[in-house]
Coordinates of N, CA, C and O in Angstrom, one line a residue:
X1 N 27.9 15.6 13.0 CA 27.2 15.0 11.9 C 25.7 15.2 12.2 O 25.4 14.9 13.4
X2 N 24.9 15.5 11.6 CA 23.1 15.7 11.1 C 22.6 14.2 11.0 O 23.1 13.6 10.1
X3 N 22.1 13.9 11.5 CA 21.0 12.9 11.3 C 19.6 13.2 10.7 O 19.2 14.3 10.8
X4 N 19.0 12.3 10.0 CA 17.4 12.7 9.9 C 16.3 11.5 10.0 O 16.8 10.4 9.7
X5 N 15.2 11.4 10.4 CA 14.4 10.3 10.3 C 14.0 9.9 8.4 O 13.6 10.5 7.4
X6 N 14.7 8.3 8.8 CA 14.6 8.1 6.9 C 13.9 6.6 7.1 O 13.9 6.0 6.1
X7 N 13.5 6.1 7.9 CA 12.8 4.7 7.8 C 12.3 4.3 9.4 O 13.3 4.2 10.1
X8 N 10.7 4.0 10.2 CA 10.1 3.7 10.9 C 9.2 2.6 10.3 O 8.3 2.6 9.4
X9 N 9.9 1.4 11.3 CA 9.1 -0.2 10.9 C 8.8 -0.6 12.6 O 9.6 -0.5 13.5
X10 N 7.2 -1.0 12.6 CA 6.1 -1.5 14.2 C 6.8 -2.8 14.0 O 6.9 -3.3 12.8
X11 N 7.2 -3.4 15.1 CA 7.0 -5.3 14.8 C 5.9 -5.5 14.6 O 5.1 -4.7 15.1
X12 N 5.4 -6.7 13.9 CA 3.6 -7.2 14.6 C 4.4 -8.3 14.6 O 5.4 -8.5 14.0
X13 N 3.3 -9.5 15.6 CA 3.9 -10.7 15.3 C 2.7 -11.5 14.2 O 3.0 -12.7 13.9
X14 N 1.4 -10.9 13.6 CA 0.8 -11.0 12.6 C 0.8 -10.3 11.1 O 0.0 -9.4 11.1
X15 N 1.3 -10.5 10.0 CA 1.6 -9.3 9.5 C 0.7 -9.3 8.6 O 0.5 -8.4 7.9
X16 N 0.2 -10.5 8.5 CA -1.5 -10.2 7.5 C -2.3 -9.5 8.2 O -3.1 -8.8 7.5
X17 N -2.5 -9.5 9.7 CA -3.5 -8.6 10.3 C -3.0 -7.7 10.3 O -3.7 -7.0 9.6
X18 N -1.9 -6.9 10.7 CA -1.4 -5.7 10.7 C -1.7 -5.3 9.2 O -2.7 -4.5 9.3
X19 N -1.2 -5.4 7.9 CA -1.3 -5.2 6.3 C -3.0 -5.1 6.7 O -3.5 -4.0 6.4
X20 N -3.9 -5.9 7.1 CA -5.7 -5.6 6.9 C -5.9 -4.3 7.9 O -6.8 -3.5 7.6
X21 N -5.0 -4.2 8.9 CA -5.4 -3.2 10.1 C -4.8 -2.2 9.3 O -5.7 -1.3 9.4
X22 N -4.2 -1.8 8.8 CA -3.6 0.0 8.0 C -4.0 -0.5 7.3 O -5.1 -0.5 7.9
X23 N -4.3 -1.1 6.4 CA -5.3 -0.5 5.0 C -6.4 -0.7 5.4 O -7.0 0.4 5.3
X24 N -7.3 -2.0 5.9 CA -8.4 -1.8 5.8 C -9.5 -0.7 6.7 O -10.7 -0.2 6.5
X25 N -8.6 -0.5 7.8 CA -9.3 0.5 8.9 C -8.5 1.9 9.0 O -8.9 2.9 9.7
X26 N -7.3 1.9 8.4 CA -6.4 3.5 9.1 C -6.3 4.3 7.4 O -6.5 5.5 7.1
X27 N -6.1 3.0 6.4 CA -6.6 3.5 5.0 C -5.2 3.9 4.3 O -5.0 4.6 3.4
X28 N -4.3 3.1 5.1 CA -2.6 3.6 4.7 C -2.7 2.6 3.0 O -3.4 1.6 2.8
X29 N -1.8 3.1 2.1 CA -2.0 2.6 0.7 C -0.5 2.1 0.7 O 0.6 2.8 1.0
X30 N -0.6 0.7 0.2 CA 0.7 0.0 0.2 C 1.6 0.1 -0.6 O 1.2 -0.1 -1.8
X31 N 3.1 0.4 -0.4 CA 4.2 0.8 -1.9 C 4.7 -0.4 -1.7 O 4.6 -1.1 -2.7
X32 N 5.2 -0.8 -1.0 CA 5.8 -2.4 -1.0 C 5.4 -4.0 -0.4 O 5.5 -4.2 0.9
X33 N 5.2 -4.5 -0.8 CA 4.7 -5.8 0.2 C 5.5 -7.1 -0.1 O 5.6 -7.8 -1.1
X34 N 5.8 -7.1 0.9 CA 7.5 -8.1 0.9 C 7.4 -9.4 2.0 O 6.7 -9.2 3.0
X35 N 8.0 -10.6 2.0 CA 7.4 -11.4 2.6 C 7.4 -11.0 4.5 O 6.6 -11.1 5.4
X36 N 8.8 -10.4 4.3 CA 8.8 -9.7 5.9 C 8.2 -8.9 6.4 O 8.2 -8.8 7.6
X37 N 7.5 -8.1 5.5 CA 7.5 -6.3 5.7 C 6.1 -6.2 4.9 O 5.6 -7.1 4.2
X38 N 5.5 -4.8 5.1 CA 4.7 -4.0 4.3 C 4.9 -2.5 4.6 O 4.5 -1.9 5.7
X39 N 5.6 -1.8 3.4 CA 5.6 -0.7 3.5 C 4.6 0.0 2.8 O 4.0 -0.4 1.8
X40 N 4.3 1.4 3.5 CA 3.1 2.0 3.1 C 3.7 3.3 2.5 O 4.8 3.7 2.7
X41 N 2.8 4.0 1.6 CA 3.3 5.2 1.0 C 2.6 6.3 2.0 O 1.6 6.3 2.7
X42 N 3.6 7.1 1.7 CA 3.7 8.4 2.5 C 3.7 9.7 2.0 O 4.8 9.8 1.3
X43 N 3.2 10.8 2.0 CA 3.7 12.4 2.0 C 4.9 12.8 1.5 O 5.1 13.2 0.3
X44 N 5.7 12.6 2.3 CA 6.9 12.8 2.9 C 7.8 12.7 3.8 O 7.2 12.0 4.7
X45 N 9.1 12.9 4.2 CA 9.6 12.6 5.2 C 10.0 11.2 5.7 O 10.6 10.8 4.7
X46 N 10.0 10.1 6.7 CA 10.5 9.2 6.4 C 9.4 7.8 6.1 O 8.3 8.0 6.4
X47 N 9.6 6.8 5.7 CA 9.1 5.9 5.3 C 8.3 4.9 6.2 O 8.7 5.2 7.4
X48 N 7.6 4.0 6.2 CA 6.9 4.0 7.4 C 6.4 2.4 7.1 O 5.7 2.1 6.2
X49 N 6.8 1.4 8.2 CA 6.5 0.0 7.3 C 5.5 -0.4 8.9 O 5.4 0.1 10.0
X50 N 5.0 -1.4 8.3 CA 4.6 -3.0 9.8 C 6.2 -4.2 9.2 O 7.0 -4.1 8.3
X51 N 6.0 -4.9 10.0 CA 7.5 -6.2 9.5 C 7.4 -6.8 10.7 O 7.2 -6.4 11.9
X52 N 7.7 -8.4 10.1 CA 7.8 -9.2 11.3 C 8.8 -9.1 12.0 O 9.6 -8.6 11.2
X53 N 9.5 -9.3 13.4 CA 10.4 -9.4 14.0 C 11.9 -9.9 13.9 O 12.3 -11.0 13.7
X54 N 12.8 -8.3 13.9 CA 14.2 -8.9 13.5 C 15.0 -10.1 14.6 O 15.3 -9.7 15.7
X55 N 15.2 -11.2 14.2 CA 15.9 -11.8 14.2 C 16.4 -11.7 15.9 O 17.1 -10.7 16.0
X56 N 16.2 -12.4 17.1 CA 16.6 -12.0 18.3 C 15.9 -11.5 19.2 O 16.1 -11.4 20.4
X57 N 14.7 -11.0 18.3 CA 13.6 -9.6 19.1 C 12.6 -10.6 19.8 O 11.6 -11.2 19.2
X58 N 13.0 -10.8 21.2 CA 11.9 -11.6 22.2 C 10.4 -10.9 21.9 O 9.9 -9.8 22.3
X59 N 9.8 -12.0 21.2 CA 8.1 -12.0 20.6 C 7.4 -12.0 21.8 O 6.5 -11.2 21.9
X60 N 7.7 -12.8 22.9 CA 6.8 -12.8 24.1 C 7.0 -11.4 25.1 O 6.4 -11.4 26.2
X61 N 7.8 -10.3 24.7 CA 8.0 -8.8 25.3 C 6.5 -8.3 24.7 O 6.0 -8.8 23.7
X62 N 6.2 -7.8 25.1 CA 4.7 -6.4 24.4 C 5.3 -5.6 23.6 O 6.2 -4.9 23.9
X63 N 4.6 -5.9 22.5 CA 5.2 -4.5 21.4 C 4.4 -3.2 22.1 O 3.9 -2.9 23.2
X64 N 4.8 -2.4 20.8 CA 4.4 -0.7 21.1 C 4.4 -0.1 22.6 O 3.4 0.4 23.1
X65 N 5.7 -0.2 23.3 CA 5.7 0.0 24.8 C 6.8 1.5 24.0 O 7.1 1.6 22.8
X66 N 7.0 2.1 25.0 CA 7.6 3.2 25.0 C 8.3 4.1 23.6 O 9.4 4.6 23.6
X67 N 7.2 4.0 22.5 CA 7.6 5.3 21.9 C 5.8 5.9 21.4 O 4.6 5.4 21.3
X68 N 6.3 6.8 21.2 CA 5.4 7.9 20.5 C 5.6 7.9 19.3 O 6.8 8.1 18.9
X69 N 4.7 7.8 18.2 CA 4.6 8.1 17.1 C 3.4 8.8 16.2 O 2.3 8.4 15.8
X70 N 4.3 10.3 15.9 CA 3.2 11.1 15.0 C 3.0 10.7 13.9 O 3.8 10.1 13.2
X71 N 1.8 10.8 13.4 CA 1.6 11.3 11.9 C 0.5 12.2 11.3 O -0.6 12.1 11.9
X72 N 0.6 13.1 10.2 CA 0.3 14.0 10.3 C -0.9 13.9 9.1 O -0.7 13.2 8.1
X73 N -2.1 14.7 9.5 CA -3.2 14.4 8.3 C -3.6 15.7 7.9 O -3.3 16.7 8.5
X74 N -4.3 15.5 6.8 CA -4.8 17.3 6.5 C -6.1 18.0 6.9 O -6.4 19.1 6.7
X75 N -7.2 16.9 7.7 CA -8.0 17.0 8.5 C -8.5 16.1 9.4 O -9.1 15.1 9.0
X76 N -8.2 16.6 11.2 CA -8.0 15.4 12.1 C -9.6 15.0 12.3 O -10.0 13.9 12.5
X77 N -10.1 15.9 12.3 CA -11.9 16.0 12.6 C -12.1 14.9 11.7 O -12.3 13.8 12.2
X78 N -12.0 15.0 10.4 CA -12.4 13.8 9.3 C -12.2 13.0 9.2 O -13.0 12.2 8.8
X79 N -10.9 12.4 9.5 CA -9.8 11.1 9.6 C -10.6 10.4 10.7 O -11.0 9.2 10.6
X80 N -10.7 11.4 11.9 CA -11.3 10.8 13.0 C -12.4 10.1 12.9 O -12.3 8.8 12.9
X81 N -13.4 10.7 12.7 CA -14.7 10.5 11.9 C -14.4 9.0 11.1 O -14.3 7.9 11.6
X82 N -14.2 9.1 10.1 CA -13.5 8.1 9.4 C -13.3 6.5 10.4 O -14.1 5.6 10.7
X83 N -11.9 6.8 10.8 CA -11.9 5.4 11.9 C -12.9 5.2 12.8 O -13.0 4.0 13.2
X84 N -13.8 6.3 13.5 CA -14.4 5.6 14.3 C -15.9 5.1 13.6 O -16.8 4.6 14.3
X85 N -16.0 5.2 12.6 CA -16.8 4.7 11.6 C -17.0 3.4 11.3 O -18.0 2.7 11.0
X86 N -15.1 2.8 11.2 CA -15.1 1.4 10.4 C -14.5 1.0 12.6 O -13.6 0.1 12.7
X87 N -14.8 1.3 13.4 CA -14.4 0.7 14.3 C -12.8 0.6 15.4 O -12.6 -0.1 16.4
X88 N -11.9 1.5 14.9 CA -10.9 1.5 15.6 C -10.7 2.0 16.6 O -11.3 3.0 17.1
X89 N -9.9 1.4 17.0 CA -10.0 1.4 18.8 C -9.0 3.0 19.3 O -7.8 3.2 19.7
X90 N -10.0 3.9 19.1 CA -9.5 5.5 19.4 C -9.0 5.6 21.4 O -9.8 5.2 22.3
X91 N -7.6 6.0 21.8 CA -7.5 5.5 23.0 C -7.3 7.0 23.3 O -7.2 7.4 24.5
X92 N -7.3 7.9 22.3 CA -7.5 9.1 23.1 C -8.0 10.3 21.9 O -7.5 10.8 20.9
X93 N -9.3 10.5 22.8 CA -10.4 11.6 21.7 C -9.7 12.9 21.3 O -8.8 13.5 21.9
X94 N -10.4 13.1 20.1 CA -10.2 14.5 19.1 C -10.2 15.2 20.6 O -10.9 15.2 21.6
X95 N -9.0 16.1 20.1 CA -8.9 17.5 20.6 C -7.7 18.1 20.2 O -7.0 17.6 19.3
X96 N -7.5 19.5 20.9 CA -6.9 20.2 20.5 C -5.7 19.9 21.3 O -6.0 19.5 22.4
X97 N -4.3 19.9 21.2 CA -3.1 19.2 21.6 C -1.7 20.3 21.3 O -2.0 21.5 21.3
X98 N -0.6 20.0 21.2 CA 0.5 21.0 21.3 C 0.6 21.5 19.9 O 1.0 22.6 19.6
X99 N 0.1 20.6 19.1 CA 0.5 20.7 17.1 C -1.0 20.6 16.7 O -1.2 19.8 15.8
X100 N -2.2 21.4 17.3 CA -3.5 21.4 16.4 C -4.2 20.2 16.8 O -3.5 19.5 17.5
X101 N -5.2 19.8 16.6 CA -6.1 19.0 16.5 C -5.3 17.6 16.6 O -4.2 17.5 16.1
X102 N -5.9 16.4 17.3 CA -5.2 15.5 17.9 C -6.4 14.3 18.1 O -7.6 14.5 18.4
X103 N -5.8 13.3 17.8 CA -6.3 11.8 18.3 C -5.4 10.6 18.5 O -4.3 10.8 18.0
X104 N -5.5 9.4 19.0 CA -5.0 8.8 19.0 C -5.6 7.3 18.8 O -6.7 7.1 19.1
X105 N -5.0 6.5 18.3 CA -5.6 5.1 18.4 C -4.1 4.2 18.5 O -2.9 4.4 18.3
X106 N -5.1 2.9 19.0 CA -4.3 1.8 19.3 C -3.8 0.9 18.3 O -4.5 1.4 17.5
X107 N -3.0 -0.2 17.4 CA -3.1 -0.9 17.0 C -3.2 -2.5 17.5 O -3.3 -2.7 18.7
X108 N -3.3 -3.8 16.5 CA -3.9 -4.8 17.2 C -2.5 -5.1 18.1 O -2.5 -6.0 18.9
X109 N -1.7 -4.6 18.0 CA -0.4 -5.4 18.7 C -0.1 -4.2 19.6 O 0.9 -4.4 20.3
X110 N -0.9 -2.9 19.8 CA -0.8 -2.2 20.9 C 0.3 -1.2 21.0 O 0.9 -1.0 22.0
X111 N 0.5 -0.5 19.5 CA 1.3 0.7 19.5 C 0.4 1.7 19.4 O -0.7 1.2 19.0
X112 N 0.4 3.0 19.7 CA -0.3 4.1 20.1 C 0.1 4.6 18.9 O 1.3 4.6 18.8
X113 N -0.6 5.2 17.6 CA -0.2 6.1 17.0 C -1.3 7.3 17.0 O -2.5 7.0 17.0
X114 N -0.8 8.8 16.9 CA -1.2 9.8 17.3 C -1.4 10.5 15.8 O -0.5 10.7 14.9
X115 N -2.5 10.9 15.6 CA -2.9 11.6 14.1 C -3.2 13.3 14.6 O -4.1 13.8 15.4
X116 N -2.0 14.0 13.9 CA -2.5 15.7 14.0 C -2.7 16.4 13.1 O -1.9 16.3 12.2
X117 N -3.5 16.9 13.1 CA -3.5 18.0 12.0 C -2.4 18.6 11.4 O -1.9 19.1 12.4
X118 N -1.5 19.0 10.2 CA -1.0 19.5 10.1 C -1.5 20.8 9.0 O -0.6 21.7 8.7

C-alpha cells in the first residue's frame, strides 16, 4: 500500500497566539478557523494546521521535540528578510543547505520550522 502526507497539525497550548504567530509574523493566510484548530492555506501537497491538544496529550511534555518540518517558498532570501523584519526568532541563518537556500525559525511553543527555496 502507498501512503502520502495529507494533513500536519503543531499542538500549541495557546492557539490565539499561535493563529497571531503564523499570520501575523510567518504571513500563513487562514482557510479554516475552528474552535480547536486553525488551518492555513497552502500551495499544495498536504494541509497544514496549529490545534489545541488531542485529548490525552500530556501539555506539561515540550512540544516541537523531535520532528523536522519543511516548507517550501519561492524566495528564501526575501521571506527571510521579511521575518527578520517583523521579529521572529530565526534559530538558524539563510544559507545554502541540501534543497537550495535555507533558514529556519522557532515557534512560540518551540517547533523548528525550516523554509527552502524551492
Amino acid at each position: 500500500m502507498n501512503t502520502y502526507l495529507d494533513f500536519v497539525a503543531l499542538h500549541t497550548r495557546d492557539l490565539d497566539a499561535a493563529r497571531s504567530y503564523f499570520t501575523g509574523v510567518l504571513g500563513f493566510a487562514v482557510a479554516q478557523d475552528r474552535p480547536d484548530a486553525v488551518v492555513f492555506t497552502t500551495e499544495g501537497g498536504a494541509a497544514f494546521a496549529v490545534r489545541r491538544p488531542l485529548p490525552g496529550v500530556d501539555t506539561a511534555q515540550p512540544f516541537g521535540v523531535g520532528v523536522s518540518i519543511w516548507l517550501g517558498v519561492p524566495d528564501a532570501s526575501a521571506y527571510h528578510g521579511q521575518l527578520t523584519a517583523v521579529g521572529a526568532s530565526i534559530v538558524q541563518p539563510l544559507q545554502d543547505g541540501p534543497f537550495g537556500r535555507m533558514f529556519a525559525v522557532a515557534t512560540p511553543d518551540g517547533h523548528v520550522l525550516t523554509f527552502h527555496q524551492h
